[in-house]
mmCIF file of C-alpha atoms in Angstrom:
data_model
loop_
_atom_site.group_PDB
_atom_site.id
_atom_site.type_symbol
_atom_site.label_atom_id
_atom_site.label_comp_id
_atom_site.label_asym_id
_atom_site.label_seq_id
_atom_site.Cartn_x
_atom_site.Cartn_y
_atom_site.Cartn_z
ATOM 1 C CA GLY A 37 -25.089 27.056 -4.954
ATOM 2 C CA GLU A 38 -25.498 24.315 -2.364
ATOM 3 C CA SER A 39 -23.092 21.666 -2.359
ATOM 4 C CA VAL A 40 -22.114 18.511 -0.465
ATOM 5 C CA GLY A 41 -18.134 17.557 -0.243
ATOM 6 C CA LEU A 42 -15.789 15.527 1.339
ATOM 7 C CA HIS A 43 -12.253 16.681 3.031
ATOM 8 C CA LEU A 44 -9.784 14.170 1.676
ATOM 9 C CA PRO A 45 -10.074 12.639 -1.726
ATOM 10 C CA THR A 46 -7.820 9.584 -0.241
ATOM 11 C CA LEU A 47 -7.328 7.624 2.831
ATOM 12 C CA SER A 48 -5.226 4.446 3.688
ATOM 13 C CA VAL A 49 -5.820 2.547 6.771
ATOM 14 C CA GLN A 50 -4.173 -0.467 8.081
ATOM 15 C CA GLU A 51 -6.125 -3.358 8.164
ATOM 16 C CA GLY A 52 -7.964 -3.985 11.450
ATOM 17 C CA ASP A 53 -7.885 -0.298 12.479
ATOM 18 C CA ASN A 54 -10.736 2.195 12.473
ATOM 19 C CA SER A 55 -11.134 4.578 9.905
ATOM 20 C CA ILE A 56 -13.101 8.159 9.506
ATOM 21 C CA ILE A 57 -14.284 9.555 6.470
ATOM 22 C CA ASN A 58 -15.490 12.973 6.665
ATOM 23 C CA CYS A 59 -18.193 15.263 4.641
ATOM 24 C CA ALA A 60 -19.316 18.865 4.697
ATOM 25 C CA TYR A 61 -22.446 20.134 3.537
ATOM 26 C CA SER A 62 -23.706 23.651 2.781
ATOM 27 C CA ASN A 63 -27.496 23.631 2.960
ATOM 28 C CA SER A 64 -28.383 24.410 6.604
ATOM 29 C CA ALA A 65 -32.006 23.042 5.443
ATOM 30 C CA SER A 66 -30.660 19.701 4.775
ATOM 31 C CA ASP A 67 -32.379 17.067 6.799
ATOM 32 C CA TYR A 68 -31.451 13.752 5.268
ATOM 33 C CA PHE A 69 -27.856 12.159 4.644
ATOM 34 C CA ILE A 70 -26.839 8.858 3.076
ATOM 35 C CA TRP A 71 -23.521 7.277 3.028
ATOM 36 C CA TYR A 72 -22.832 5.141 -0.101
ATOM 37 C CA LYS A 73 -19.901 2.803 -0.946
ATOM 38 C CA GLN A 74 -18.876 2.392 -4.609
ATOM 39 C CA GLU A 75 -16.505 -0.559 -5.762
ATOM 40 C CA SER A 76 -14.756 -0.419 -9.058
ATOM 41 C CA GLY A 77 -17.171 -0.781 -11.795
ATOM 42 C CA LYS A 78 -20.270 -1.003 -9.625
ATOM 43 C CA GLY A 79 -23.012 1.421 -8.577
ATOM 44 C CA PRO A 80 -23.437 3.088 -5.357
ATOM 45 C CA GLN A 81 -24.357 0.803 -2.479
ATOM 46 C CA PHE A 82 -26.276 2.051 0.436
ATOM 47 C CA ILE A 83 -24.456 1.811 3.654
ATOM 48 C CA ILE A 84 -26.148 4.040 6.381
ATOM 49 C CA ASP A 85 -28.367 7.010 6.661
ATOM 50 C CA ILE A 86 -29.270 9.547 9.215
ATOM 51 C CA ARG A 87 -31.794 12.312 9.630
ATOM 52 C CA SER A 88 -31.427 15.767 10.906
ATOM 53 C CA ASN A 89 -33.162 15.026 14.285
ATOM 54 C CA MET A 90 -30.405 12.535 15.161
ATOM 55 C CA ASP A 91 -26.724 13.169 15.683
ATOM 56 C CA LYS A 92 -25.551 9.338 15.633
ATOM 57 C CA ARG A 93 -26.696 6.288 13.976
ATOM 58 C CA GLN A 94 -25.037 2.687 14.486
ATOM 59 C CA GLY A 95 -24.823 -0.039 11.796
ATOM 60 C CA GLN A 96 -22.777 -3.279 11.630
ATOM 61 C CA ARG A 97 -19.140 -2.058 12.049
ATOM 62 C CA VAL A 98 -20.218 1.459 10.817
ATOM 63 C CA THR A 99 -21.221 4.746 12.675
ATOM 64 C CA VAL A 100 -22.552 7.858 10.966
ATOM 65 C CA LEU A 101 -22.269 11.247 12.999
ATOM 66 C CA LEU A 102 -23.869 14.265 12.310
ATOM 67 C CA ASN A 103 -22.863 17.856 13.764
ATOM 68 C CA LYS A 104 -25.579 20.333 12.379
ATOM 69 C CA THR A 105 -23.896 23.259 13.989
ATOM 70 C CA VAL A 106 -20.881 22.967 11.592
ATOM 71 C CA LYS A 107 -22.824 21.244 8.962
ATOM 72 C CA HIS A 108 -20.402 18.196 9.186
ATOM 73 C CA LEU A 109 -21.081 14.326 9.043
ATOM 74 C CA SER A 110 -18.776 11.268 9.217
ATOM 75 C CA LEU A 111 -18.647 7.744 8.609
ATOM 76 C CA GLN A 112 -16.685 5.650 11.019
ATOM 77 C CA ILE A 113 -15.539 2.204 9.855
ATOM 78 C CA ALA A 114 -14.442 -0.211 12.789
ATOM 79 C CA ALA A 115 -11.927 -3.033 12.443
ATOM 80 C CA THR A 116 -11.563 -2.470 8.644
ATOM 81 C CA GLN A 117 -11.166 -5.274 6.227
ATOM 82 C CA PRO A 118 -9.846 -5.607 2.680
ATOM 83 C CA GLY A 119 -13.562 -5.665 1.401
ATOM 84 C CA ASP A 120 -13.823 -2.064 2.832
ATOM 85 C CA SER A 121 -11.609 -0.632 0.092
ATOM 86 C CA ALA A 122 -13.782 1.497 -2.194
ATOM 87 C CA VAL A 123 -14.934 5.142 -2.831
ATOM 88 C CA TYR A 124 -17.191 6.502 -0.045
ATOM 89 C CA PHE A 125 -19.865 8.962 -0.814
ATOM 90 C CA CYS A 126 -21.822 11.203 1.332
ATOM 91 C CA ALA A 127 -25.110 12.338 -0.313
ATOM 92 C CA GLU A 128 -27.913 14.809 0.696
ATOM 93 C CA ASN A 129 -31.324 13.433 -0.240
ATOM 94 C CA SER A 130 -33.939 16.461 -0.893
ATOM 95 C CA ASN A 131 -36.954 16.638 -3.180
ATOM 96 C CA GLU A 132 -36.525 13.423 -4.419
ATOM 97 C CA LYS A 133 -33.000 13.693 -5.773
ATOM 98 C CA LEU A 134 -29.638 12.941 -4.168
ATOM 99 C CA THR A 135 -26.890 15.354 -4.263
ATOM 100 C CA PHE A 136 -23.414 13.486 -3.833
ATOM 101 C CA GLY A 137 -20.244 14.605 -2.567
ATOM 102 C CA THR A 138 -16.929 14.347 -4.346
ATOM 103 C CA GLY A 139 -15.952 10.853 -2.783
ATOM 104 C CA THR A 140 -12.949 9.567 -0.640
ATOM 105 C CA ARG A 141 -11.227 6.607 -1.878
ATOM 106 C CA LEU A 142 -10.344 4.347 1.072
ATOM 107 C CA THR A 143 -7.781 1.845 0.859
ATOM 108 C CA ILE A 144 -7.147 -0.827 3.395
ATOM 109 C CA ILE A 145 -3.404 -1.774 3.682
ATOM 110 C CA PRO A 146 -3.017 -5.482 4.434
ATOM 111 C CA GLU B 910 -32.282 -9.878 -2.181
ATOM 112 C CA PRO B 911 -34.230 -7.746 -4.821
ATOM 113 C CA GLU B 912 -31.636 -5.449 -6.802
ATOM 114 C CA VAL B 913 -31.802 -3.126 -9.796
ATOM 115 C CA THR B 914 -30.611 -4.324 -12.771
ATOM 116 C CA GLN B 915 -29.554 -2.456 -15.812
ATOM 117 C CA THR B 916 -28.764 -3.322 -19.400
ATOM 118 C CA PRO B 917 -26.290 -3.287 -21.662
ATOM 119 C CA SER B 918 -23.296 -3.022 -19.122
ATOM 120 C CA HIS B 919 -21.616 -1.202 -22.052
ATOM 121 C CA GLN B 920 -22.671 0.704 -24.911
ATOM 122 C CA VAL B 921 -20.122 2.297 -27.381
ATOM 123 C CA THR B 922 -22.066 4.569 -29.875
ATOM 124 C CA GLN B 923 -20.981 7.110 -32.688
ATOM 125 C CA MET B 924 -21.611 10.811 -32.034
ATOM 126 C CA GLY B 925 -25.149 12.036 -33.215
ATOM 127 C CA GLN B 926 -26.552 8.306 -32.823
ATOM 128 C CA GLU B 927 -29.576 7.463 -30.461
ATOM 129 C CA VAL B 928 -28.939 5.499 -27.501
ATOM 130 C CA ILE B 929 -31.574 3.588 -25.090
ATOM 131 C CA LEU B 930 -30.458 2.527 -21.683
ATOM 132 C CA ARG B 931 -32.552 0.056 -19.803
ATOM 133 C CA CYS B 932 -33.404 -0.614 -15.963
ATOM 134 C CA VAL B 933 -35.559 -3.038 -14.220
ATOM 135 C CA PRO B 934 -36.046 -1.471 -10.787
ATOM 136 C CA ILE B 935 -36.803 -3.452 -7.691
ATOM 137 C CA SER B 936 -40.344 -4.739 -8.324
ATOM 138 C CA ASN B 937 -42.239 -2.981 -5.566
ATOM 139 C CA HIS B 938 -40.550 0.399 -5.807
ATOM 140 C CA LEU B 939 -42.410 3.447 -7.155
ATOM 141 C CA TYR B 940 -40.049 5.996 -7.818
ATOM 142 C CA PHE B 941 -37.171 5.804 -10.178
ATOM 143 C CA TYR B 942 -34.211 7.807 -11.057
ATOM 144 C CA TRP B 943 -31.283 8.126 -13.532
ATOM 145 C CA TYR B 944 -27.994 9.656 -12.458
ATOM 146 C CA ARG B 945 -24.797 9.808 -14.467
ATOM 147 C CA GLN B 946 -21.075 9.949 -13.453
ATOM 148 C CA ILE B 947 -18.547 10.976 -15.686
ATOM 149 C CA LEU B 948 -14.936 9.220 -15.243
ATOM 150 C CA GLY B 949 -13.287 10.589 -11.994
ATOM 151 C CA GLN B 950 -16.265 12.808 -10.980
ATOM 152 C CA LYS B 951 -18.934 12.518 -8.762
ATOM 153 C CA VAL B 952 -22.505 11.027 -9.111
ATOM 154 C CA GLU B 953 -25.060 13.756 -10.778
ATOM 155 C CA PHE B 954 -28.718 13.687 -10.466
ATOM 156 C CA LEU B 955 -30.433 13.636 -13.827
ATOM 157 C CA VAL B 956 -33.907 12.876 -13.478
ATOM 158 C CA SER B 957 -36.616 11.376 -11.164
ATOM 159 C CA PHE B 958 -39.762 9.594 -12.179
ATOM 160 C CA TYR B 959 -43.132 8.610 -10.450
ATOM 161 C CA ASN B 960 -46.564 8.035 -11.553
ATOM 162 C CA ASN B 961 -45.719 7.861 -15.183
ATOM 163 C CA GLU B 962 -44.220 11.318 -15.354
ATOM 164 C CA ILE B 963 -40.974 13.156 -14.640
ATOM 165 C CA SER B 964 -41.370 14.733 -11.232
ATOM 166 C CA GLU B 965 -37.446 16.452 -11.074
ATOM 167 C CA LYS B 966 -34.842 16.803 -13.397
ATOM 168 C CA SER B 967 -31.511 18.579 -13.387
ATOM 169 C CA GLU B 968 -30.266 21.163 -15.926
ATOM 170 C CA ILE B 969 -28.118 18.148 -17.599
ATOM 171 C CA PHE B 970 -31.377 16.640 -18.445
ATOM 172 C CA ASP B 971 -32.252 18.779 -21.535
ATOM 173 C CA ASP B 972 -34.366 18.041 -24.555
ATOM 174 C CA GLN B 973 -31.644 15.258 -25.955
ATOM 175 C CA PHE B 974 -32.810 13.066 -22.951
ATOM 176 C CA SER B 975 -36.109 11.327 -22.349
ATOM 177 C CA VAL B 976 -37.148 8.743 -19.993
ATOM 178 C CA GLU B 977 -40.113 6.153 -20.317
ATOM 179 C CA ARG B 978 -41.679 2.978 -18.695
ATOM 180 C CA PRO B 979 -42.865 1.326 -21.345
ATOM 181 C CA ASP B 980 -44.445 -1.487 -19.013
ATOM 182 C CA GLY B 981 -44.725 -2.650 -15.696
ATOM 183 C CA SER B 982 -41.130 -3.564 -15.032
ATOM 184 C CA ASN B 983 -38.708 -1.590 -17.360
ATOM 185 C CA PHE B 984 -37.628 2.132 -17.227
ATOM 186 C CA THR B 985 -35.605 3.714 -19.916
ATOM 187 C CA LEU B 986 -33.375 6.430 -20.822
ATOM 188 C CA LYS B 987 -32.954 7.611 -24.266
ATOM 189 C CA ILE B 988 -30.469 10.112 -25.587
ATOM 190 C CA ARG B 989 -31.527 10.935 -28.985
ATOM 191 C CA SER B 990 -28.212 12.569 -30.429
ATOM 192 C CA THR B 991 -25.466 11.627 -28.512
ATOM 193 C CA LYS B 992 -22.584 14.017 -27.816
ATOM 194 C CA LEU B 993 -18.903 13.360 -27.053
ATOM 195 C CA GLU B 994 -19.787 14.799 -23.488
ATOM 196 C CA ASP B 995 -22.285 12.359 -22.914
ATOM 197 C CA SER B 996 -19.854 9.611 -22.404
ATOM 198 C CA ALA B 997 -20.323 8.507 -18.590
ATOM 199 C CA MET B 998 -21.558 5.781 -16.219
ATOM 200 C CA TYR B 999 -25.384 5.986 -16.138
ATOM 201 C CA PHE B 1000 -26.927 4.633 -13.106
ATOM 202 C CA CYS B 1001 -30.354 3.712 -12.629
ATOM 203 C CA ALA B 1002 -31.907 3.889 -9.175
ATOM 204 C CA SER B 1003 -35.459 3.189 -7.496
ATOM 205 C CA SER B 1004 -37.165 3.520 -3.984
ATOM 206 C CA ASP B 1005 -40.313 2.850 -2.658
ATOM 207 C CA GLY B 1006 -41.084 6.318 -0.952
ATOM 208 C CA LEU B 1007 -40.679 10.025 -1.311
ATOM 209 C CA ALA B 1008 -37.900 11.868 0.030
ATOM 210 C CA GLY B 1009 -38.669 12.582 3.662
ATOM 211 C CA GLY B 1010 -40.901 9.402 3.937
ATOM 212 C CA PRO B 1011 -40.303 5.893 4.722
ATOM 213 C CA GLY B 1012 -38.769 3.733 2.224
ATOM 214 C CA GLU B 1013 -37.081 6.857 0.532
ATOM 215 C CA THR B 1014 -33.649 5.005 0.347
ATOM 216 C CA GLN B 1015 -32.554 4.719 -3.221
ATOM 217 C CA TYR B 1016 -30.895 1.729 -4.115
ATOM 218 C CA PHE B 1017 -28.812 1.667 -7.284
ATOM 219 C CA GLY B 1018 -27.650 -0.602 -10.423
ATOM 220 C CA PRO B 1019 -24.497 -1.247 -11.509
ATOM 221 C CA GLY B 1020 -24.598 0.934 -14.173
ATOM 222 C CA THR B 1021 -24.244 1.159 -17.902
ATOM 223 C CA ARG B 1022 -20.765 2.671 -19.365
ATOM 224 C CA LEU B 1023 -21.508 4.696 -22.469
ATOM 225 C CA LEU B 1024 -18.832 5.628 -24.621
ATOM 226 C CA VAL B 1025 -19.586 7.812 -27.690
ATOM 227 C CA LEU B 1026 -16.969 8.283 -30.304
#
């Protein structure tokens, strides 16, 4: 079946450095993707989204890149802070439901 | 900032018992969802609800599950006869638009941790 997944289950980054979290998807018809952040014991928190008619979108300290050719998207976090430590999920939104990837745990090293 | 709230935060129940998980979506939202997350696994879609009826459900959402919007503010998930494998974190979410349209972003509540013994 169709799936959404992440490349690395864990990632450690020095505070102040940039981080890149990757995600692959299999459904070529997917047209809307979202990155969520989940802190321990909390629900997924919306970070940024992107539609398939775009290949890049920027927010505050975050950038999402979408490569439809290879069905890959990434989340870049600039100048990481301790509060960025969390699990990050990419999700595909279609037919009113979100299909989540497996998540990458990002740890910011002070 | 408006947010989705859920009660209780934790629920422990015996196998075979009924549980009702409660959610108060963001007030102007029209679309409501339940997801679950088994410990250490990814978040899984259960059901979406719009205009007082289920619009989409997953294979997980079998006859033991039901949803209801009993009044203008609450949205509930009922599990009739809980099984051990129902132990998970249950998240409610809401949005103010259909997928592909404006306002489709789903906002999640903090979750209810359900433990079935």
